[in-house]
Short mmCIF file of C-alpha atoms in Angstrom, two decimals:
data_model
loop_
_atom_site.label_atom_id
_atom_site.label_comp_id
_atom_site.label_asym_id
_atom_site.label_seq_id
_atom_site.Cartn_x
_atom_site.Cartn_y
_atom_site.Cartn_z
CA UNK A 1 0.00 0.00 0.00
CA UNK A 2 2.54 2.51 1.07
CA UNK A 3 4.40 1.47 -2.26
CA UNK A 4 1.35 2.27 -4.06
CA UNK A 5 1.23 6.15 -2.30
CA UNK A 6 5.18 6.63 -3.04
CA UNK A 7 4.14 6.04 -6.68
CA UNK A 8 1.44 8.63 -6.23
CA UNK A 9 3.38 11.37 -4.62
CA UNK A 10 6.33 10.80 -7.03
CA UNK A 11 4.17 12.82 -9.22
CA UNK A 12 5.50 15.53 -7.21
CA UNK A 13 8.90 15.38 -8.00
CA UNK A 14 8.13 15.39 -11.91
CA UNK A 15 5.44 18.69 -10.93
CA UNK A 16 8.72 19.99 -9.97
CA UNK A 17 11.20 19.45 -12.32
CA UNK A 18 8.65 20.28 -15.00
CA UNK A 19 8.24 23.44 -13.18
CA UNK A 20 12.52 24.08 -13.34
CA UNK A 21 12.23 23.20 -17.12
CA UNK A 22 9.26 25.83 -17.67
CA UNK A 23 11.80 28.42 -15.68
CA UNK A 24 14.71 27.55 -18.33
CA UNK A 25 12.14 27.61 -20.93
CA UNK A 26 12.86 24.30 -22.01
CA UNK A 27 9.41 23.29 -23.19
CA UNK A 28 10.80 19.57 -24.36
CA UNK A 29 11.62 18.82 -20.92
CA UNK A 30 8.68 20.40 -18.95
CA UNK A 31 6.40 18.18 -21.65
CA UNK A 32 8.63 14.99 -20.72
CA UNK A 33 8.17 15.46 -16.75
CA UNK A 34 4.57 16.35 -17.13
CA UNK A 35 4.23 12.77 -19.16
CA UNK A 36 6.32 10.58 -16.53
CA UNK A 37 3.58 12.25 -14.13
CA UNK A 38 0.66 11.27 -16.58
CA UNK A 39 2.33 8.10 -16.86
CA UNK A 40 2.05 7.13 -12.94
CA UNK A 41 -1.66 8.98 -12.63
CA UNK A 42 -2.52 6.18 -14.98
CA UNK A 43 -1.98 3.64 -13.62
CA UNK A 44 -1.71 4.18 -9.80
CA UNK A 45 -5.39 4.46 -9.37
CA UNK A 46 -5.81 1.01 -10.90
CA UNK A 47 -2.75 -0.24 -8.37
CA UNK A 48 -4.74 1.22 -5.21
CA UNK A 49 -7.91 -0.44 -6.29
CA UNK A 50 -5.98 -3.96 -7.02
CA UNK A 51 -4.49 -3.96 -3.69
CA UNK A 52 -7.44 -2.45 -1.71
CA UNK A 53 -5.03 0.85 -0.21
CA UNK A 54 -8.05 2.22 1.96
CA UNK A 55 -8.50 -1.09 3.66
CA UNK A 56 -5.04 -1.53 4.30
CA UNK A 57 -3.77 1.79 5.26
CA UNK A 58 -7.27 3.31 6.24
CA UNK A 59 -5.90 6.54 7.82
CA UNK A 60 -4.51 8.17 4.99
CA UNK A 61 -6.54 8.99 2.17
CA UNK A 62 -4.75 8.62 -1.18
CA UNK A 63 -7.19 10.73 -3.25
CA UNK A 64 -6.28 13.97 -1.58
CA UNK A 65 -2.97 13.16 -2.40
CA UNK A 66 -3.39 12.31 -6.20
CA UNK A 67 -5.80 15.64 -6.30
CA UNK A 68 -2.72 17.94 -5.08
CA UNK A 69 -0.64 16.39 -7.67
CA UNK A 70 -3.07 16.06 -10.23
CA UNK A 71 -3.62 20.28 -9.85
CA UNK A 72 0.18 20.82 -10.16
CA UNK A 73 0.24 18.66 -13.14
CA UNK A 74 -3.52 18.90 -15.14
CA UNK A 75 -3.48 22.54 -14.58
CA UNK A 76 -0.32 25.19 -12.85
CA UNK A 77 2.04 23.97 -14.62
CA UNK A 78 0.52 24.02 -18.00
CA UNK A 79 -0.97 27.29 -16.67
CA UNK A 80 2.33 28.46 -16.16
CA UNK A 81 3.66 27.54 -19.51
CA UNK A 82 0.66 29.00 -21.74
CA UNK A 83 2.32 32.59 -19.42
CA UNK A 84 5.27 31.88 -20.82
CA UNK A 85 5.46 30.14 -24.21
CA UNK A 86 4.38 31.76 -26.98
CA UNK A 87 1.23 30.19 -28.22
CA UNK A 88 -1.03 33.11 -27.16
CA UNK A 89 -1.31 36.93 -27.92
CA UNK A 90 0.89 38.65 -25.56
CA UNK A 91 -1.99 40.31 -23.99
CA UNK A 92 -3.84 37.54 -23.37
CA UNK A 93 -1.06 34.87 -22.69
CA UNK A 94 -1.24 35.92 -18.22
CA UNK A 95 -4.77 36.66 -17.93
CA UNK A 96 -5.50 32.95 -19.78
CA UNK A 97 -2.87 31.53 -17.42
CA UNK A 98 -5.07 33.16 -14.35
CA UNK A 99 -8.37 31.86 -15.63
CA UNK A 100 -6.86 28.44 -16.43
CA UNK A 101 -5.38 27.92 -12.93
CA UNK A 102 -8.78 29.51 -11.31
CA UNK A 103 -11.04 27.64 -13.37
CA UNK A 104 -8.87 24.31 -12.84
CA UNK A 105 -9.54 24.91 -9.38
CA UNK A 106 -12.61 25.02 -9.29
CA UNK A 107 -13.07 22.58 -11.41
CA UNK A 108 -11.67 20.01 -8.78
CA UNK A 109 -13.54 20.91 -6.16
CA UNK A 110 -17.13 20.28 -7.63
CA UNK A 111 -18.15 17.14 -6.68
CA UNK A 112 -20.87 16.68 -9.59
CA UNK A 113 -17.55 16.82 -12.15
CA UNK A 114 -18.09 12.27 -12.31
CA UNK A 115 -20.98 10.98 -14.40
CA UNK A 116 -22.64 8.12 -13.26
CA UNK A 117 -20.21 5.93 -15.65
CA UNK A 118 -17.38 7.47 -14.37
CA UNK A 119 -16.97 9.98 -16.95
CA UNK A 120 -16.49 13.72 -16.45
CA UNK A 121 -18.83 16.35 -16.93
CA UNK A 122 -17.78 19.84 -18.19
CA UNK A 123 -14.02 19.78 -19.42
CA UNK A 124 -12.00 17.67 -17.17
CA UNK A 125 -8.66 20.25 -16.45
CA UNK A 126 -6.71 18.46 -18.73
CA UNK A 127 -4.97 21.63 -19.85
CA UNK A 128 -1.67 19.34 -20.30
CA UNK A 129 -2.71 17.74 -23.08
CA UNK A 130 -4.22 21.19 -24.20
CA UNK A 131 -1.49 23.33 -24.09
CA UNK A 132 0.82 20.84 -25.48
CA UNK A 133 -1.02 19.74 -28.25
CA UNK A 134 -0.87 23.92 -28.98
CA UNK A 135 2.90 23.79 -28.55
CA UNK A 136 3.16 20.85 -30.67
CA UNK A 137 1.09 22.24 -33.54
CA UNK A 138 1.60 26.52 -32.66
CA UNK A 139 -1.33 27.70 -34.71
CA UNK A 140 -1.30 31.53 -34.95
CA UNK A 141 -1.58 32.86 -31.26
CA UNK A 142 -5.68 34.13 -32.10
CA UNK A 143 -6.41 30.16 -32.70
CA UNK A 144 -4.23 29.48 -29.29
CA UNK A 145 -6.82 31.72 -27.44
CA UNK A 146 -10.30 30.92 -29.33
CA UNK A 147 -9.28 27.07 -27.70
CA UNK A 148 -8.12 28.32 -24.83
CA UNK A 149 -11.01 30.06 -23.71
CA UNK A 150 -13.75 27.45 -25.57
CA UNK A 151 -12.28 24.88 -23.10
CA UNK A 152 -12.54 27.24 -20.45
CA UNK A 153 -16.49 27.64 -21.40
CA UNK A 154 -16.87 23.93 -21.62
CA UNK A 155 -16.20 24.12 -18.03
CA UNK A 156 -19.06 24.80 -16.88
CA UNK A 157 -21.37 23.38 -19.35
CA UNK A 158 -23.03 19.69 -19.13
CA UNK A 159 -21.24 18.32 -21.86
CA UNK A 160 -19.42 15.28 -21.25
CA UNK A 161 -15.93 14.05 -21.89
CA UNK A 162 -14.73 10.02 -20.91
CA UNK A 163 -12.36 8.95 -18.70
CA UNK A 164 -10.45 6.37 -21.10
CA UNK A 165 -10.30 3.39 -18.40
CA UNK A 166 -13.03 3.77 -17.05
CA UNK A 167 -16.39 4.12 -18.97
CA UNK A 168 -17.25 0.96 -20.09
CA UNK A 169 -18.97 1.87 -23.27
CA UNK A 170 -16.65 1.67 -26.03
CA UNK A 171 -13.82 1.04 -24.21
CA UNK A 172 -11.87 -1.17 -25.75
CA UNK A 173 -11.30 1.63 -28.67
CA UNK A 174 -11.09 4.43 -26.69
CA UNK A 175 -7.82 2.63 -24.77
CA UNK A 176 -6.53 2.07 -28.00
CA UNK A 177 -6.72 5.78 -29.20
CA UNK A 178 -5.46 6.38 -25.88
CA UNK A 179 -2.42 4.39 -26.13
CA UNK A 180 -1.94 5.39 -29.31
CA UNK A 181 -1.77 9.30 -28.34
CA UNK A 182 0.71 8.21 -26.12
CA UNK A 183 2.66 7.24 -28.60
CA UNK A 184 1.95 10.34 -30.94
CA UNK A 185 2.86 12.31 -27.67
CA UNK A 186 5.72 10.04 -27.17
CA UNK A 187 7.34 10.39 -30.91
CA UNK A 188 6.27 14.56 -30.24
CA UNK A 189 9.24 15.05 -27.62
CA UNK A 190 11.63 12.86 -29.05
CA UNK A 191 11.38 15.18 -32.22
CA UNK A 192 11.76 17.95 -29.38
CA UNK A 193 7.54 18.97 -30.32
CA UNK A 194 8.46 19.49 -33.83
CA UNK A 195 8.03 16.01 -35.28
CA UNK A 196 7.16 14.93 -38.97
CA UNK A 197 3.66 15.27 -40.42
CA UNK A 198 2.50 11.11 -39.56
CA UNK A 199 3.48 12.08 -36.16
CA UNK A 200 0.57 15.67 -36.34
CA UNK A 201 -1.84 13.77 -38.30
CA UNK A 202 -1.88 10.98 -36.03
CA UNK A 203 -2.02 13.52 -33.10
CA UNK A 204 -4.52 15.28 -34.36
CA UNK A 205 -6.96 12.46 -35.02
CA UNK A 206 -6.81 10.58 -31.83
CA UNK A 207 -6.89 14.26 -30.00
CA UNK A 208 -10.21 15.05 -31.83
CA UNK A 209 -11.33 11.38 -30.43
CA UNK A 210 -10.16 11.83 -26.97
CA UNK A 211 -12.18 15.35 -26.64
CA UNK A 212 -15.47 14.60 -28.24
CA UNK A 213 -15.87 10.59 -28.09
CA UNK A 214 -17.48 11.68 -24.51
CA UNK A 215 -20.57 14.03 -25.97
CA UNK A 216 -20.93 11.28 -29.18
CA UNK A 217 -21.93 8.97 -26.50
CA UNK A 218 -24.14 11.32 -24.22
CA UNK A 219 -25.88 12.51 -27.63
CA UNK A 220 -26.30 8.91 -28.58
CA UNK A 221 -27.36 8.03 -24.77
CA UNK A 222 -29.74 10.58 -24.91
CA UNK A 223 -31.56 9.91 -28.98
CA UNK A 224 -31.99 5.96 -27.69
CA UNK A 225 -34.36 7.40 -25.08
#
């Protein structure tokens, strides 16, 4: 069990040297920590169900812990890199950092944010995989902030998005796509997020998946009524 919460908080050491790397400016690296950290929130849920954590250590609750990481990693961080790389009008690129790490907090602390299939409703916070898929691509800064502040909208709104282990319905596929943007991600910072145009398409198609499979199946949920 206590093996299982070391894995957990060692998402804390990558928040931090992803943090140093934003500081240098070295985008490649912050990318690489925040995707060891992704890496271990993946799979230490499924460890602390396997080997029953709360039972075993019932004292210490392992979900605050992977929320305070999960913040640091889903949200500052890439908050704190949309400040400082240049994806977004100079204006706009502290002010979208603020509403980011305000709305990412506040996302977290709404307890209606699961569906009943263990989805998410209203964007889930992942600004990682947001702000690095605008790295990876840089459209002109105006696109950067249109998505930027559509995501920040979606918030709020009743739309839902899937968690990829979790929901049951279409599953299978959805872990593929998911372990296939891994990859895509993967092949992204090895080509230092400037890789060859397989590597974007790819991206770019199991991205678009990822962010609307959720509302395809609410829509479809909903029309079978």
């Amino acid at each position: 069990s206590w093996a299982v919460h070391l894995l957990t908080a060692s998402g804390a050491a990558f928040a931090l040297l992803a943090t140093l790397s934003v500081f240098d400016s070295d985008w490649t690296a912050a990318f690489a920590w925040l995707g060891a950290a992704l890496f271990v929130d993946g799979i230490d849920g499924p460890l602390a169900r396997r080997f029953a954590v709360e039972e075993r250590v019932p004292w210490f609750d392992g979900a605050i812990l992977d929320l305070v990481i999960d913040y640091a990693t889903y949200v500052f961080i890439p908050a704190l890199i949309l400040a400082r790389a240049d994806i977004m009008p100079p204006l706009l690129a502290v002010p979208a950092a603020v509403a980011v790490a305000i709305v990412g907090a506040i996302y977290f602390a709404d307890t209606r944010m699961k569906t009943a299939d263990y989805g998410f409703r209203g964007f889930p916070a992942v600004w990682n995989a947001v702000v690095f898929v605008l790295v990876v691509f840089g459209p002109p800064p105006v696109i950067g902030a249109a998505l930027i502040a559509l995501f920040l909208v979606l918030t709020f709104t009743p739309v839902e998005f899937i968690h990829p282990f979790r929901v049951r319905k279409a599953r299978p596929l959805t872990m593929a796509v998911t372990f296939a943007w891994g990859v895509f991600a993967l092949l992204s910072v090895v080509w230092h997020l400037d890789p060859p145009p397989i590597v974007l398409i790819g991206l770019a198609i199991t991205s678009a998946y990822l962010a609307s499979i959720g509302a395809f199946l609410q829509a479809a949920r909903r029309a079978a009524r």
